Amino acid sequence: MTRSRKERLFWAAIGLLLLMSSSSCASAWPQNRATHRAAGTSEPIVLTFMHNWSGPSKVSTVYMERLRQFERENPDIRIVQDAIASAQYKIKLGTHSAGRKLPDLSVVWPGSRLTPLVDSGLLMPIDEIIGEWEGLLPSDALKGFTVHGQTYALPAIQNFDDIIYYNKTYLLQAGYSDFPDSYSEFKEMLVQLKKLGVTPIGLGNKDKWPLSSSYASVITDRINGPDFLQGVASGERVFTEPGFVGALAIISELAEMEVWNDDMNSIDAIQVLEQFLQGQVAMVMSNSSYNSKLRIDNPDGAQVGIALFPQIDEGKGDPARSAGNIQMGIAVNSRLDSVKKEAAFRFLKFFYDESFYRSLLKENILVPARLMAPDDAAPSLREMIELTGNGTAPILDSVVPLTVKDAIETGLIAIVKGQESPEEAAREMQRVMDKWLDENKPQMERKEGEAACGRGSGGVG
């Protein structure tokens, strides 16, 4: 089952849930009075927790050790885990959400993936403890987990999807000691790389998201500036504006130049990294999380440079901004009673403290916290922090609804295959966006009113 298919099932379940949701300001569920320590007893408070940390990764290792440390230091609270493989996690989250059976704690995604859960009354805001992270987490780091003015989770890591990893040797052979800082010069470099007989850019678009997240997100920001995508999502802007059509035209131009590998739509984002490591392609645009694989753990990592997509003439966006988003939030079930709520908040305050973010940095993982890299940090980590530390551009699929995301991905594939023009693709994307707005705007306005009502009465809990 493809990533897009799984996400469609997930959000179809959430859509059904939304239709069933209550429209009042009152809590959607009765309070959860499940197992917790009763007064005068020694039984621990039990918190159920569903997460996707089952894989053998550096990130999961840090998360799990943090969880175990909490249990060691807080014997009065027991965490009952449901560890789900990442490939199935969103489906299970959707199933539990549709059945209104979320555990006490759940891993959630930011932006357009979080909003339906909030609008359904499933999650509890954490604003009353957000002051714990003042000075550690900048306000920008909380935006993705903030809905209707209230915050529902905290970010663990920061990912950027538009990092260009390039082979320094190939660029030198093409006549470039530095990465180009303008789009026109960038195109000329691609021409020179083709003359060397190497594929200029590797692309693994089998799962459809790379063209959207890695390319369209940053190119849209370079041309239109930081507020365009949110404007489209709210109905104030449209995909058919010249700026967005221009962004699609750049992707069309790169396809016409034949700068990508022929099998770009049949291999995935991991397979194309192997092509890069084997010297089959001169560069790849991908995720910052691959910095360790390509530069730190790679024996030839010193020959791999990093850069961002260059400035576009007359563009309104800052060429120093990188397209990224926050990840790995833990949300609290809205129906917890006061005892379990206090235990859940203790867990969040422990889990996301400064030492947690330092542990991630030690593993060369980017974090959204205001922290310096450790003294023994790899030079390539310091370079990545410097490269991505000048502002964040939004990722398309964290802003627009799922159906619109699918339309964008489909349109981009049609463009690179020469099946649609940028103008045709933009019209279809906007048609899907308009349809979604027509179906959901009344509900969005109602939920804004409910949120205002909740804030006026003190909120959940």
Coordinates of C-alpha atoms in Angstrom, one line a residue:
M1 CA 0.0 0.0 0.0
T2 CA 1.5 3.4 -1.0
R3 CA 2.0 6.3 1.4
S4 CA -0.7 8.3 -0.3
R5 CA -3.2 5.4 -0.1
K6 CA -2.5 5.0 3.6
E7 CA -3.0 8.6 4.2
R8 CA -6.2 8.7 2.2
L9 CA -7.6 5.9 4.5
F10 CA -6.4 7.8 7.6
W11 CA -8.0 11.0 6.6
A12 CA -11.2 9.4 5.3
A13 CA -11.6 8.0 8.8
I14 CA -11.0 11.5 10.3
G15 CA -13.5 13.0 7.9
L16 CA -16.1 10.6 9.1
L17 CA -15.3 11.5 12.6
L18 CA -15.6 15.2 11.9
L19 CA -19.2 14.6 10.6
M20 CA -20.0 12.9 13.9
S21 CA -18.5 15.6 16.1
S22 CA -20.5 17.7 18.4
S23 CA -20.9 21.5 17.7
S24 CA -21.2 22.6 21.3
C25 CA -18.4 24.1 23.4
A26 CA -18.8 21.3 26.0
S27 CA -16.4 18.4 26.1
A28 CA -17.0 15.9 23.3
W29 CA -16.5 12.9 25.7
P30 CA -17.2 12.1 29.3
Q31 CA -14.1 12.3 31.4
N32 CA -11.8 9.3 31.3
R33 CA -11.7 7.8 34.7
A34 CA -9.6 4.8 33.7
T35 CA -7.1 3.2 36.0
H36 CA -5.1 5.7 38.1
R37 CA -3.9 5.9 41.7
A38 CA -6.7 6.2 44.1
A39 CA -6.2 8.3 47.3
G40 CA -4.4 6.3 50.0
T41 CA -3.3 3.4 47.7
S42 CA 0.1 2.6 46.2
E43 CA -1.2 1.6 42.7
P44 CA 0.6 3.6 40.0
I45 CA -1.3 5.9 37.6
V46 CA -1.5 4.2 34.2
L47 CA -1.1 6.2 31.0
T48 CA -1.6 4.4 27.7
F49 CA 0.7 5.7 24.9
M50 CA 0.7 4.9 21.2
H51 CA 3.8 5.7 19.2
N52 CA 5.7 4.7 16.1
W53 CA 9.2 4.3 17.6
S54 CA 9.5 0.6 16.9
G55 CA 12.2 0.9 14.2
P56 CA 15.9 0.7 14.8
S57 CA 16.9 4.3 14.3
K58 CA 19.0 6.8 16.2
V59 CA 15.9 8.9 16.8
S60 CA 13.8 6.0 18.2
T61 CA 16.7 5.0 20.4
V62 CA 16.8 8.5 22.0
Y63 CA 13.0 8.5 22.4
M64 CA 12.8 5.1 24.0
E65 CA 15.6 5.8 26.5
R66 CA 13.8 9.0 27.5
L67 CA 10.6 7.1 28.1
R68 CA 12.4 4.5 30.2
Q69 CA 14.2 7.2 32.2
F70 CA 10.8 8.8 33.0
E71 CA 9.5 5.5 34.4
R72 CA 12.6 5.0 36.5
E73 CA 12.3 8.4 38.0
N74 CA 8.5 8.4 38.3
P75 CA 7.5 5.0 39.8
D76 CA 4.1 6.4 40.6
I77 CA 3.3 6.6 36.9
R78 CA 3.3 3.6 34.5
I79 CA 3.4 4.0 30.7
V80 CA 1.6 1.2 28.8
Q81 CA 3.0 1.3 25.3
D82 CA 1.5 0.4 22.0
A83 CA 4.4 0.5 19.6
I84 CA 3.2 0.6 16.0
A85 CA 5.4 0.2 12.9
S86 CA 5.7 3.6 11.1
A87 CA 4.2 2.3 7.9
Q88 CA 0.9 1.4 9.8
Y89 CA 0.9 4.1 12.4
K90 CA -1.3 6.7 10.6
I91 CA -3.9 4.0 9.8
K92 CA -4.2 2.9 13.4
L93 CA -4.3 6.5 14.6
G94 CA -7.1 7.1 12.1
T95 CA -9.0 4.0 13.2
H96 CA -8.8 4.9 16.9
S97 CA -9.8 8.5 16.1
A98 CA -12.8 7.5 14.2
G99 CA -13.9 5.2 17.0
R100 CA -13.1 7.9 19.6
K101 CA -10.8 5.4 21.3
L102 CA -7.5 7.3 21.3
P103 CA -5.0 6.3 24.1
D104 CA -4.1 8.8 26.8
L105 CA -1.0 9.9 24.8
S106 CA -0.5 9.7 21.0
V107 CA 2.2 10.7 18.6
V108 CA 0.8 13.3 16.1
W109 CA 1.8 15.3 13.1
P110 CA 1.6 19.1 12.8
G111 CA -0.4 21.4 10.6
S112 CA -3.2 20.1 8.4
R113 CA -2.7 16.6 9.9
L114 CA -3.4 17.8 13.5
T115 CA -6.4 20.2 12.8
P116 CA -9.1 17.4 12.2
L117 CA -8.1 15.8 15.5
V118 CA -8.5 19.1 17.4
D119 CA -11.7 20.0 15.6
S120 CA -13.2 16.7 16.6
G121 CA -12.6 17.4 20.3
L122 CA -10.1 14.5 20.7
L123 CA -7.1 16.4 22.0
M124 CA -6.4 18.6 25.1
P125 CA -4.5 21.9 24.7
I126 CA -1.4 22.2 26.8
D127 CA -1.3 26.0 27.1
E128 CA -1.3 25.9 30.9
I129 CA 2.2 24.3 30.9
I130 CA 3.6 25.9 27.8
G131 CA 5.6 28.4 29.9
E132 CA 7.9 25.5 30.9
W133 CA 9.6 25.8 27.5
E134 CA 9.9 29.6 27.4
G135 CA 13.4 30.5 26.2
L136 CA 14.1 26.9 25.0
L137 CA 11.5 26.6 22.2
P138 CA 11.0 29.7 20.0
S139 CA 7.4 30.6 19.1
D140 CA 7.9 29.6 15.5
A141 CA 8.6 26.0 16.6
L142 CA 5.2 25.8 18.1
K143 CA 3.2 27.0 15.2
G144 CA 2.7 23.6 13.6
F145 CA 1.1 22.2 16.7
T146 CA -1.0 25.3 17.4
V147 CA -4.6 25.2 16.2
H148 CA -7.2 28.0 16.7
G149 CA -4.8 29.8 19.0
Q150 CA -4.1 26.8 21.3
T151 CA -1.1 24.5 21.4
Y152 CA -1.6 20.8 21.5
A153 CA 1.9 19.2 21.3
L154 CA 5.6 20.0 21.3
P155 CA 8.1 19.4 18.6
A156 CA 11.0 17.0 19.1
I157 CA 12.9 17.3 15.9
Q158 CA 13.2 19.7 13.0
N159 CA 13.4 18.4 9.4
F160 CA 14.1 20.2 6.2
D161 CA 13.1 18.6 2.9
D162 CA 15.0 20.8 0.4
I163 CA 18.7 20.1 1.3
I164 CA 20.8 19.8 -1.9
Y165 CA 23.6 17.3 -1.3
Y166 CA 26.2 17.6 -4.0
N167 CA 29.3 15.8 -5.2
K168 CA 32.1 18.4 -4.9
T169 CA 34.3 16.6 -7.4
Y170 CA 31.6 16.7 -10.1
L171 CA 31.0 20.4 -9.5
L172 CA 34.7 21.1 -9.8
Q173 CA 34.9 19.2 -13.0
A174 CA 32.0 21.2 -14.3
G175 CA 33.8 24.4 -13.4
Y176 CA 32.2 25.3 -10.1
S177 CA 34.1 25.6 -6.9
D178 CA 31.0 27.1 -5.1
F179 CA 27.4 26.2 -5.5
P180 CA 25.5 28.8 -7.6
D181 CA 23.5 31.4 -5.8
S182 CA 21.1 32.3 -8.7
Y183 CA 18.7 30.1 -10.6
S184 CA 20.1 31.1 -14.0
E185 CA 23.6 30.1 -12.9
F186 CA 22.2 26.9 -11.4
K187 CA 20.7 26.0 -14.8
E188 CA 24.0 26.6 -16.5
M189 CA 25.8 24.3 -14.0
L190 CA 23.3 21.6 -14.8
V191 CA 24.1 21.9 -18.5
Q192 CA 27.8 21.5 -17.7
L193 CA 27.2 18.5 -15.6
K194 CA 25.3 16.8 -18.4
K195 CA 28.3 17.4 -20.6
L196 CA 30.4 15.3 -18.1
G197 CA 28.1 12.4 -18.8
V198 CA 26.6 12.3 -15.3
T199 CA 22.9 12.8 -14.4
P200 CA 22.8 16.3 -12.8
I201 CA 20.1 15.6 -10.2
G202 CA 18.8 12.4 -8.7
L203 CA 15.1 12.1 -7.9
G204 CA 13.2 9.3 -6.3
N205 CA 9.6 10.2 -6.7
K206 CA 8.0 6.8 -6.5
D207 CA 6.1 7.8 -3.3
K208 CA 5.1 11.1 -5.0
W209 CA 6.1 13.4 -2.1
P210 CA 9.6 14.5 -3.2
L211 CA 8.5 16.7 -6.1
S212 CA 6.0 18.3 -3.8
S213 CA 7.8 18.6 -0.5
S214 CA 11.4 19.0 -1.7
Y215 CA 10.9 21.0 -5.0
A216 CA 7.5 22.7 -5.1
S217 CA 7.6 23.8 -1.5
V218 CA 10.8 25.7 -1.7
I219 CA 10.4 27.0 -5.3
T220 CA 6.9 28.3 -4.3
D221 CA 8.5 30.1 -1.3
R222 CA 11.3 31.6 -3.4
I223 CA 8.8 33.2 -5.8
N224 CA 5.8 34.0 -3.7
G225 CA 7.2 34.5 -0.2
P226 CA 6.2 32.9 3.1
D227 CA 2.5 33.6 3.3
F228 CA 1.2 32.2 -0.1
L229 CA 0.5 28.6 0.9
Q230 CA -1.4 29.6 4.0
G231 CA -3.3 32.1 2.0
V232 CA -4.4 29.4 -0.5
A233 CA -5.4 27.1 2.4
S234 CA -7.6 29.8 3.9
G235 CA -9.2 30.7 0.5
E236 CA -7.5 34.2 0.3
R237 CA -5.0 33.2 -2.5
V238 CA -5.3 30.8 -5.4
F239 CA -3.0 28.4 -7.1
T240 CA -3.7 30.0 -10.5
E241 CA -1.8 33.2 -9.5
P242 CA 1.2 33.9 -11.8
G243 CA 3.6 33.3 -9.0
F244 CA 2.5 29.7 -8.4
V245 CA 2.2 28.9 -12.0
G246 CA 5.7 30.3 -12.3
A247 CA 6.9 27.8 -9.7
L248 CA 5.3 24.9 -11.6
A249 CA 6.9 26.3 -14.8
I250 CA 10.4 26.0 -13.2
I251 CA 9.7 22.3 -12.5
S252 CA 8.5 21.9 -16.1
E253 CA 11.7 23.6 -17.3
L254 CA 13.9 21.2 -15.3
A255 CA 12.0 18.3 -16.8
E256 CA 12.5 19.6 -20.3
M257 CA 16.2 20.0 -19.6
E258 CA 16.3 16.3 -18.7
V259 CA 18.3 16.9 -15.6
W260 CA 16.7 14.0 -13.6
N261 CA 17.3 10.3 -13.9
D262 CA 15.0 8.4 -16.3
D263 CA 13.6 6.1 -13.5
M264 CA 12.7 9.0 -11.2
N265 CA 9.0 7.9 -10.9
S266 CA 9.9 4.2 -10.2
I267 CA 12.5 4.5 -7.4
D268 CA 12.0 6.0 -4.0
A269 CA 13.8 8.6 -1.9
I270 CA 16.1 6.0 -0.3
Q271 CA 17.1 4.3 -3.6
V272 CA 18.1 7.6 -5.1
L273 CA 20.5 8.2 -2.2
E274 CA 22.3 5.0 -3.2
Q275 CA 22.6 6.3 -6.7
F276 CA 24.2 9.4 -5.3
L277 CA 26.6 7.5 -3.1
Q278 CA 27.6 5.3 -6.1
G279 CA 28.4 8.5 -8.1
Q280 CA 25.6 7.9 -10.7
V281 CA 24.1 11.4 -10.0
A282 CA 25.8 14.7 -9.1
M283 CA 23.3 15.8 -6.5
V284 CA 20.1 15.0 -4.7
M285 CA 17.6 17.3 -3.1
S286 CA 16.3 15.5 0.0
N287 CA 15.8 15.5 3.8
S288 CA 18.2 16.9 6.4
S289 CA 17.8 13.7 8.3
Y290 CA 20.1 12.0 5.7
N291 CA 23.0 14.3 6.7
S292 CA 24.5 11.5 8.8
K293 CA 24.1 8.8 6.1
L294 CA 25.6 11.0 3.3
R295 CA 28.2 13.0 5.2
I296 CA 29.0 11.8 8.7
D297 CA 28.8 8.0 8.3
N298 CA 30.0 8.1 4.7
P299 CA 33.8 7.5 4.4
D300 CA 33.7 10.0 1.5
G301 CA 31.5 12.4 3.3
A302 CA 34.1 15.2 3.0
Q303 CA 33.4 15.3 -0.7
V304 CA 29.7 15.9 -0.2
G305 CA 28.6 19.6 0.1
I306 CA 25.2 21.0 1.1
A307 CA 23.3 23.9 -0.3
L308 CA 19.8 25.4 -0.7
F309 CA 17.8 26.1 -3.9
P310 CA 19.2 29.3 -5.3
Q311 CA 17.5 32.7 -5.6
I312 CA 15.0 33.2 -8.4
D313 CA 15.0 36.5 -10.2
E314 CA 12.3 38.9 -8.9
G315 CA 11.2 36.4 -6.3
K316 CA 9.6 37.6 -3.1
G317 CA 11.0 34.9 -0.9
D318 CA 14.2 34.9 1.1
P319 CA 16.8 32.6 -0.6
A320 CA 18.3 31.7 2.8
R321 CA 15.1 30.0 4.0
S322 CA 14.8 26.3 3.9
A323 CA 11.6 24.3 3.5
G324 CA 11.0 22.3 6.7
N325 CA 8.6 21.3 9.4
I326 CA 8.6 20.1 13.0
Q327 CA 7.9 16.5 13.9
M328 CA 7.1 14.0 16.6
G329 CA 4.6 15.7 18.9
I330 CA 2.9 13.9 21.7
A331 CA -0.8 14.9 22.2
V332 CA -3.0 14.4 25.2
N333 CA -6.4 12.8 25.1
S334 CA -9.1 15.4 25.8
R335 CA -11.1 13.2 28.1
L336 CA -8.5 12.6 30.8
D337 CA -9.6 13.4 34.3
S338 CA -7.6 15.7 36.6
V339 CA -5.4 12.9 38.0
K340 CA -4.4 11.5 34.6
K341 CA -4.1 14.9 33.1
E342 CA -1.6 15.9 35.8
A343 CA 0.4 12.7 35.1
A344 CA 0.4 13.3 31.4
F345 CA 1.6 16.9 31.8
R346 CA 4.4 15.6 34.1
F347 CA 5.4 13.2 31.4
L348 CA 5.5 16.0 28.8
K349 CA 7.5 18.3 31.0
F350 CA 10.0 15.5 31.7
F351 CA 10.2 14.2 28.1
Y352 CA 10.8 17.5 26.4
D353 CA 13.3 19.1 28.7
E354 CA 16.6 20.5 27.6
S355 CA 18.6 17.3 28.1
F356 CA 16.3 15.5 25.6
Y357 CA 17.1 18.0 22.9
R358 CA 20.8 17.8 23.7
S359 CA 20.6 14.0 23.4
L360 CA 19.2 14.4 19.9
L361 CA 21.9 16.9 18.9
K362 CA 24.6 14.4 20.1
E363 CA 23.2 12.0 17.6
N364 CA 23.5 14.7 14.8
I365 CA 19.8 15.2 14.7
L366 CA 18.4 18.7 14.1
V367 CA 16.2 20.1 16.9
P368 CA 13.9 23.2 17.0
A369 CA 15.3 24.2 20.4
R370 CA 17.6 27.2 21.1
L371 CA 20.7 25.2 21.7
M372 CA 24.3 25.3 20.5
A373 CA 25.7 22.2 18.9
P374 CA 27.8 20.2 21.4
D375 CA 31.6 20.8 21.5
D376 CA 32.3 17.4 19.9
A377 CA 29.6 17.8 17.2
A378 CA 30.6 16.7 13.7
P379 CA 31.6 19.7 11.5
S380 CA 28.9 18.6 9.0
L381 CA 26.2 19.0 11.7
R382 CA 27.4 22.5 12.5
E383 CA 27.3 23.3 8.8
M384 CA 23.8 22.0 8.5
I385 CA 22.6 24.0 11.5
E386 CA 24.1 27.1 9.9
L387 CA 22.6 26.4 6.5
T388 CA 19.1 25.9 7.9
G389 CA 19.2 28.5 10.6
N390 CA 17.9 31.4 8.6
G391 CA 14.1 30.9 8.7
T392 CA 11.8 28.1 7.6
A393 CA 9.5 28.0 4.6
P394 CA 6.4 25.9 4.8
I395 CA 6.1 22.3 3.4
L396 CA 3.1 22.0 1.1
D397 CA 1.7 18.9 2.6
S398 CA 1.8 20.4 6.1
V399 CA -0.4 23.3 5.0
V400 CA -3.0 22.1 2.5
P401 CA -5.6 19.4 3.0
L402 CA -4.9 15.8 2.0
T403 CA -7.1 15.9 -1.1
V404 CA -5.3 19.0 -2.3
K405 CA -1.9 17.5 -1.5
D406 CA -2.9 14.5 -3.7
A407 CA -3.9 16.9 -6.5
I408 CA -0.6 18.7 -6.3
E409 CA 1.4 15.5 -6.4
T410 CA -0.6 14.2 -9.4
G411 CA -0.2 17.5 -11.2
L412 CA 3.5 17.6 -10.7
I413 CA 3.9 14.1 -12.1
A414 CA 1.8 15.1 -15.1
I415 CA 4.0 18.2 -15.6
V416 CA 7.3 16.3 -15.6
K417 CA 5.8 13.7 -17.9
G418 CA 4.8 16.4 -20.3
Q419 CA 1.1 15.5 -19.9
E420 CA -0.1 18.8 -18.6
S421 CA 1.1 22.4 -18.8
P422 CA 1.8 24.4 -15.5
E423 CA -1.4 26.4 -16.2
E424 CA -3.5 23.2 -16.6
A425 CA -2.1 21.7 -13.5
A426 CA -2.7 24.8 -11.4
R427 CA -6.3 25.0 -12.5
E428 CA -6.9 21.4 -11.4
M429 CA -5.2 22.0 -8.1
Q430 CA -7.4 25.1 -7.5
R431 CA -10.5 23.2 -8.5
V432 CA -9.8 20.6 -5.8
M433 CA -8.9 23.4 -3.3
D434 CA -12.2 25.2 -4.0
K435 CA -14.2 22.0 -3.6
W436 CA -12.6 21.4 -0.2
L437 CA -13.2 24.9 0.9
D438 CA -16.9 24.8 -0.2
E439 CA -17.3 21.6 1.8
N440 CA -15.4 22.6 4.9
K441 CA -15.4 26.3 5.4
P442 CA -18.7 26.5 7.4
Q443 CA -17.3 23.8 9.7
M444 CA -13.9 25.7 10.0
E445 CA -15.8 28.9 11.0
R446 CA -17.9 26.9 13.5
K447 CA -14.8 25.4 15.1
E448 CA -13.2 28.8 15.3
G449 CA -16.2 29.9 17.3
E450 CA -16.1 26.9 19.5
A451 CA -12.4 27.5 20.2
A452 CA -13.2 31.1 21.2
C453 CA -16.0 29.7 23.5
G454 CA -13.5 27.2 25.0
R455 CA -10.9 29.9 25.7
G456 CA -13.5 32.2 27.2
S457 CA -14.6 29.4 29.6
G458 CA -11.1 28.3 30.5
G459 CA -10.6 25.6 27.9
V460 CA -10.5 21.8 28.3
G461 CA -9.6 20.2 31.6

